[in-house]
Amino acid sequence: MSTSPASNPTRSPQTAAWLGPSLVYIGFIGIAQVLAKVALEDMAWQQLVLWLAVAYTTFSVVLLVGFGVRLKAVPAARWGALSGVLVVAIFVALSVALEQGDVSEVVPVAASYPVFTAVLAVIVLRERLTARRMFGTAVIVGGVIAITI
Amino acid sequence: MLAWFLPALGFAVISGGLNVALKLAMPGIDWRQFVIWSGLAYVFTALALIIFGGWTLPLGAGVEWAILTGALSTGGAYTLFVALERGEATLVVPITAAYPVVSAVIAALFLTEVITPLRALGIAAVVMGAMIIGREKAAPS
């Protein structure tokens, strides 16, 4: 990751800007998934949702009270609200799927979400989908399936 | 089959929808508002589980891990927002999908789970895929 744009002409100068938080996200969620697995040995996923609500509420209160953050009444707020709902829906959908089926059945389907993101991003956001991105996405999805089944 | 297939497919579709919805929310809202909106959604879901499902907040074993899971999930929401703010969804999302690599390594270190040859191959594939995408040029602005 330390290769500078000057020494690597194929990498965009902006790459590090999104790659850094992406890698931190991998660390956060990768560890969270292991901790959730440990927690779910002693509680149901519905009870874990209650604790997630406590955590999110605590951070929200800190932002609202401690830092004076306010929800803006702007057009984009509807997408923000939808995003919040989808965050919870993702957790519930995966929990229900894993409750009803084996990991080896659920994971290959669930791991395909970058494909759905790519399709939606091309249609809705007009992003370009290059051969490199498609190939890289396919390799990652295949790798994730191999790791988790 | 439908009992697990529909929610699994729902997870994949909803995850795709979340990433696009976040891009549409930018730059009108920032990561702090996203965390608050997520908190509100969790509160309403928790209330529904308590009122209609009779679920209660467990206070015994596993609570410390549940709290840490919540804290890391909130951190994940923040970093996902920032990453999508700075890069295109088709670049960022495949990279963020690589989190099972960290899970596999952590589970091997602390839960005595085994990294089988297939898992090692999967980890190598994910790293290779991330490197392929990481070398992609950004779209001209």
Short mmCIF file of C-alpha atoms in Angstrom, two decimals:
data_model
loop_
_atom_site.label_atom_id
_atom_site.label_comp_id
_atom_site.label_asym_id
_atom_site.label_seq_id
_atom_site.Cartn_x
_atom_site.Cartn_y
_atom_site.Cartn_z
CA MET A 1 0.00 0.00 0.00
CA SER A 2 2.97 2.29 0.30
CA THR A 3 3.64 2.42 -3.44
CA SER A 4 3.43 6.04 -4.49
CA PRO A 5 1.39 7.09 -7.51
CA ALA A 6 4.58 8.39 -9.12
CA SER A 7 6.23 4.97 -9.00
CA ASN A 8 3.06 3.16 -10.08
CA PRO A 9 1.49 4.82 -13.12
CA THR A 10 -1.45 2.38 -13.22
CA ARG A 11 -2.74 3.50 -9.83
CA SER A 12 -4.85 6.61 -9.52
CA PRO A 13 -3.62 9.35 -7.17
CA GLN A 14 -7.07 9.14 -5.59
CA THR A 15 -6.83 5.40 -4.90
CA ALA A 16 -5.48 5.74 -1.36
CA ALA A 17 -8.36 8.06 -0.47
CA TRP A 18 -10.96 5.29 -0.77
CA LEU A 19 -8.69 2.30 -0.19
CA GLY A 20 -7.72 3.39 3.35
CA PRO A 21 -11.26 3.52 4.82
CA SER A 22 -12.17 0.38 2.83
CA LEU A 23 -9.36 -1.55 4.53
CA VAL A 24 -10.34 -0.20 7.96
CA TYR A 25 -13.92 -1.30 7.21
CA ILE A 26 -12.64 -4.81 6.44
CA GLY A 27 -10.92 -4.86 9.84
CA PHE A 28 -13.96 -3.58 11.75
CA ILE A 29 -16.52 -5.87 10.11
CA GLY A 30 -14.16 -8.86 9.94
CA ILE A 31 -13.62 -8.71 13.71
CA ALA A 32 -17.28 -7.86 14.37
CA GLN A 33 -18.37 -10.99 12.52
CA VAL A 34 -16.19 -13.18 14.75
CA LEU A 35 -17.44 -11.43 17.91
CA ALA A 36 -21.05 -11.79 16.74
CA LYS A 37 -20.47 -15.50 16.28
CA VAL A 38 -19.17 -15.74 19.86
CA ALA A 39 -22.09 -13.66 21.20
CA LEU A 40 -24.62 -15.80 19.31
CA GLU A 41 -23.48 -18.85 21.28
CA ASP A 42 -25.26 -17.30 24.30
CA MET A 43 -28.11 -15.33 22.73
CA ALA A 44 -30.52 -15.29 19.78
CA TRP A 45 -29.92 -12.95 16.82
CA GLN A 46 -32.98 -10.95 17.91
CA GLN A 47 -31.24 -10.22 21.23
CA LEU A 48 -28.06 -9.26 19.40
CA VAL A 49 -30.18 -6.76 17.41
CA LEU A 50 -31.23 -5.22 20.74
CA TRP A 51 -27.57 -4.74 21.71
CA LEU A 52 -26.75 -3.33 18.29
CA ALA A 53 -29.60 -0.87 18.85
CA VAL A 54 -28.02 0.09 22.18
CA ALA A 55 -24.63 0.65 20.52
CA TYR A 56 -26.01 2.70 17.62
CA THR A 57 -28.23 4.71 19.98
CA THR A 58 -25.27 5.48 22.24
CA PHE A 59 -23.17 6.75 19.33
CA SER A 60 -26.17 8.68 17.99
CA VAL A 61 -26.77 10.38 21.34
CA VAL A 62 -23.07 11.32 21.55
CA LEU A 63 -23.29 12.87 18.07
CA LEU A 64 -26.59 14.65 18.81
CA VAL A 65 -25.81 15.91 22.29
CA GLY A 66 -22.02 16.02 22.40
CA PHE A 67 -21.34 17.35 18.92
CA GLY A 68 -24.61 19.11 18.11
CA VAL A 69 -25.24 17.07 14.96
CA ARG A 70 -28.77 17.48 13.57
CA LEU A 71 -30.65 15.53 10.89
CA LYS A 72 -31.03 17.88 7.95
CA ALA A 73 -34.35 18.31 6.15
CA VAL A 74 -32.73 18.04 2.71
CA PRO A 75 -33.79 15.90 -0.28
CA ALA A 76 -30.85 13.56 0.33
CA ALA A 77 -32.21 12.78 3.80
CA ARG A 78 -34.65 10.27 2.32
CA TRP A 79 -31.70 8.27 1.00
CA GLY A 80 -30.03 8.57 4.39
CA ALA A 81 -33.18 7.24 6.09
CA LEU A 82 -33.45 4.41 3.55
CA SER A 83 -29.78 3.55 4.12
CA GLY A 84 -30.41 3.28 7.87
CA VAL A 85 -33.32 0.91 7.29
CA LEU A 86 -31.24 -1.18 4.87
CA VAL A 87 -28.41 -1.49 7.42
CA VAL A 88 -30.81 -3.24 9.80
CA ALA A 89 -32.50 -5.23 7.01
CA ILE A 90 -29.13 -6.65 5.94
CA PHE A 91 -28.43 -8.00 9.42
CA VAL A 92 -31.93 -9.46 9.78
CA ALA A 93 -31.91 -11.05 6.30
CA LEU A 94 -28.55 -12.76 6.86
CA SER A 95 -29.56 -13.92 10.35
CA VAL A 96 -32.82 -15.45 9.06
CA ALA A 97 -31.01 -17.10 6.13
CA LEU A 98 -28.39 -18.66 8.42
CA GLU A 99 -31.13 -19.77 10.81
CA GLN A 100 -32.99 -21.57 8.00
CA GLY A 101 -30.12 -22.94 5.91
CA ASP A 102 -26.58 -24.25 6.14
CA VAL A 103 -23.66 -21.86 5.87
CA SER A 104 -22.48 -23.71 2.76
CA GLU A 105 -25.85 -22.95 1.11
CA VAL A 106 -26.32 -19.37 2.29
CA VAL A 107 -22.84 -17.93 1.83
CA PRO A 108 -22.45 -18.44 -1.94
CA VAL A 109 -25.71 -16.54 -2.48
CA ALA A 110 -25.01 -13.84 0.11
CA ALA A 111 -21.42 -13.32 -1.09
CA SER A 112 -22.71 -12.27 -4.49
CA TYR A 113 -23.70 -8.81 -3.20
CA PRO A 114 -20.86 -6.96 -4.99
CA VAL A 115 -22.44 -8.18 -8.24
CA PHE A 116 -25.80 -6.63 -7.28
CA THR A 117 -23.99 -3.45 -6.23
CA ALA A 118 -22.20 -3.30 -9.58
CA VAL A 119 -25.43 -3.77 -11.55
CA LEU A 120 -27.26 -1.11 -9.52
CA ALA A 121 -24.29 1.27 -9.66
CA VAL A 122 -24.16 1.03 -13.45
CA ILE A 123 -27.93 1.51 -13.84
CA VAL A 124 -28.61 4.10 -11.14
CA LEU A 125 -25.28 5.90 -10.64
CA ARG A 126 -24.06 5.58 -14.25
CA GLU A 127 -20.73 4.22 -13.04
CA ARG A 128 -18.52 2.47 -15.60
CA LEU A 129 -17.84 -1.22 -15.13
CA THR A 130 -14.49 -2.07 -16.66
CA ALA A 131 -13.19 -5.55 -17.44
CA ARG A 132 -10.64 -5.12 -14.65
CA ARG A 133 -13.37 -4.32 -12.08
CA MET A 134 -15.54 -7.24 -13.24
CA PHE A 135 -12.61 -9.67 -13.12
CA GLY A 136 -11.42 -8.40 -9.73
CA THR A 137 -14.96 -8.62 -8.31
CA ALA A 138 -15.39 -12.19 -9.59
CA VAL A 139 -12.05 -13.24 -8.06
CA ILE A 140 -12.98 -11.70 -4.68
CA VAL A 141 -16.47 -13.25 -4.64
CA GLY A 142 -14.97 -16.64 -5.51
CA GLY A 143 -12.36 -16.23 -2.78
CA VAL A 144 -14.94 -15.24 -0.16
CA ILE A 145 -17.04 -18.31 -1.01
CA ALA A 146 -13.97 -20.53 -0.65
CA ILE A 147 -13.15 -18.98 2.75
CA THR A 148 -16.62 -19.21 4.26
CA ILE A 149 -18.12 -22.52 3.06
CA MET B 1 -35.16 -24.23 -0.18
CA LEU B 2 -37.02 -20.91 -0.25
CA ALA B 3 -36.79 -20.66 3.55
CA TRP B 4 -33.07 -19.83 3.35
CA PHE B 5 -32.73 -18.81 -0.30
CA LEU B 6 -35.04 -15.79 -0.21
CA PRO B 7 -33.43 -14.14 2.84
CA ALA B 8 -29.94 -14.93 1.48
CA LEU B 9 -30.85 -13.40 -1.87
CA GLY B 10 -32.50 -10.55 0.05
CA PHE B 11 -29.21 -9.93 1.87
CA ALA B 12 -27.33 -9.68 -1.44
CA VAL B 13 -29.89 -7.41 -3.09
CA ILE B 14 -30.37 -5.19 -0.01
CA SER B 15 -26.58 -4.86 0.40
CA GLY B 16 -26.36 -3.68 -3.20
CA GLY B 17 -29.23 -1.28 -2.54
CA LEU B 18 -27.54 0.10 0.58
CA ASN B 19 -24.32 0.96 -1.25
CA VAL B 20 -26.21 2.76 -4.02
CA ALA B 21 -28.55 4.53 -1.56
CA LEU B 22 -25.50 5.82 0.33
CA LYS B 23 -24.02 7.23 -2.88
CA LEU B 24 -27.36 8.92 -3.64
CA ALA B 25 -27.42 10.40 -0.12
CA MET B 26 -24.05 12.11 -0.73
CA PRO B 27 -23.16 14.92 -0.41
CA GLY B 28 -26.49 15.94 1.15
CA ILE B 29 -25.76 14.06 4.35
CA ASP B 30 -22.49 13.11 6.03
CA TRP B 31 -21.43 10.00 7.96
CA ARG B 32 -22.75 11.36 11.26
CA GLN B 33 -26.28 11.65 9.93
CA PHE B 34 -25.97 8.16 8.41
CA VAL B 35 -25.04 6.75 11.85
CA ILE B 36 -28.03 8.56 13.42
CA TRP B 37 -30.42 7.29 10.71
CA SER B 38 -29.09 3.76 11.28
CA GLY B 39 -29.55 4.23 15.04
CA LEU B 40 -33.17 5.27 14.50
CA ALA B 41 -33.79 2.21 12.32
CA TYR B 42 -32.25 -0.04 14.97
CA VAL B 43 -34.38 1.57 17.71
CA PHE B 44 -37.62 0.98 15.77
CA THR B 45 -36.56 -2.61 15.00
CA ALA B 46 -35.68 -3.19 18.66
CA LEU B 47 -39.04 -1.80 19.78
CA ALA B 48 -40.83 -4.10 17.32
CA LEU B 49 -38.89 -7.11 18.64
CA ILE B 50 -39.69 -6.17 22.25
CA ILE B 51 -43.39 -5.34 21.71
CA PHE B 52 -44.39 -7.96 19.13
CA GLY B 53 -41.80 -10.68 19.79
CA GLY B 54 -41.47 -10.41 23.55
CA TRP B 55 -37.66 -10.29 23.30
CA THR B 56 -35.68 -8.79 26.17
CA LEU B 57 -32.17 -7.39 26.40
CA PRO B 58 -29.96 -10.22 27.70
CA LEU B 59 -27.59 -9.22 30.48
CA GLY B 60 -25.68 -12.47 31.05
CA ALA B 61 -23.03 -14.31 29.10
CA GLY B 62 -22.00 -12.95 25.74
CA VAL B 63 -23.03 -9.35 26.47
CA GLU B 64 -19.48 -8.01 26.25
CA TRP B 65 -19.10 -9.53 22.77
CA ALA B 66 -22.49 -8.16 21.70
CA ILE B 67 -21.49 -4.64 22.81
CA LEU B 68 -18.15 -4.89 21.01
CA THR B 69 -19.96 -6.16 17.91
CA GLY B 70 -22.22 -3.10 18.05
CA ALA B 71 -19.29 -0.71 18.48
CA LEU B 72 -17.37 -2.24 15.57
CA SER B 73 -20.51 -2.24 13.40
CA THR B 74 -20.89 1.49 14.04
CA GLY B 75 -17.25 1.98 13.10
CA GLY B 76 -17.93 -0.07 9.99
CA ALA B 77 -20.85 2.19 9.05
CA TYR B 78 -18.56 5.21 9.37
CA THR B 79 -15.72 3.76 7.28
CA LEU B 80 -18.10 2.42 4.60
CA PHE B 81 -19.62 5.88 4.24
CA VAL B 82 -16.22 7.57 3.97
CA ALA B 83 -14.94 5.01 1.47
CA LEU B 84 -18.02 5.41 -0.74
CA GLU B 85 -17.72 9.18 -0.41
CA ARG B 86 -14.21 9.02 -1.89
CA GLY B 87 -14.54 6.27 -4.49
CA GLU B 88 -16.98 4.72 -6.92
CA ALA B 89 -19.21 1.91 -5.60
CA THR B 90 -17.92 -0.53 -8.23
CA LEU B 91 -14.39 0.06 -6.88
CA VAL B 92 -15.06 0.25 -3.14
CA VAL B 93 -17.64 -2.52 -2.61
CA PRO B 94 -15.60 -5.47 -3.96
CA ILE B 95 -12.76 -4.46 -1.63
CA THR B 96 -15.05 -4.11 1.41
CA ALA B 97 -16.51 -7.55 0.56
CA ALA B 98 -13.13 -9.02 1.54
CA TYR B 99 -13.85 -8.85 5.30
CA PRO B 100 -14.18 -12.68 5.63
CA VAL B 101 -10.38 -12.79 5.24
CA VAL B 102 -9.99 -10.92 8.54
CA SER B 103 -12.70 -13.09 10.13
CA ALA B 104 -10.92 -16.28 9.02
CA VAL B 105 -7.56 -15.11 10.40
CA ILE B 106 -9.03 -13.85 13.71
CA ALA B 107 -11.09 -17.05 14.12
CA ALA B 108 -7.96 -19.14 13.46
CA LEU B 109 -6.00 -17.16 16.05
CA PHE B 110 -8.60 -16.89 18.82
CA LEU B 111 -11.31 -19.51 18.19
CA THR B 112 -8.95 -22.32 17.14
CA GLU B 113 -10.71 -22.60 13.79
CA VAL B 114 -8.52 -24.09 11.09
CA ILE B 115 -7.38 -22.39 7.90
CA THR B 116 -7.83 -25.28 5.49
CA PRO B 117 -6.04 -25.36 2.11
CA LEU B 118 -9.32 -24.26 0.47
CA ARG B 119 -9.62 -21.28 2.85
CA ALA B 120 -5.96 -20.36 2.24
CA LEU B 121 -6.68 -20.46 -1.49
CA GLY B 122 -9.74 -18.26 -0.92
CA ILE B 123 -7.69 -15.74 1.07
CA ALA B 124 -5.09 -15.62 -1.70
CA ALA B 125 -7.84 -15.12 -4.28
CA VAL B 126 -9.40 -12.26 -2.30
CA VAL B 127 -6.04 -10.51 -1.90
CA MET B 128 -5.34 -10.97 -5.61
CA GLY B 129 -8.79 -9.61 -6.53
CA ALA B 130 -8.30 -6.63 -4.23
CA MET B 131 -4.95 -5.89 -5.84
CA ILE B 132 -6.50 -6.09 -9.32
CA ILE B 133 -9.22 -3.59 -8.39
CA GLY B 134 -6.88 -1.43 -6.29
CA ARG B 135 -4.78 -0.76 -9.40
CA GLU B 136 -7.80 0.52 -11.34
CA LYS B 137 -7.66 4.08 -12.51
CA ALA B 138 -10.36 6.40 -11.21
CA ALA B 139 -12.99 7.70 -13.62
CA PRO B 140 -12.06 11.03 -15.20
CA SER B 141 -13.86 13.85 -13.41
#
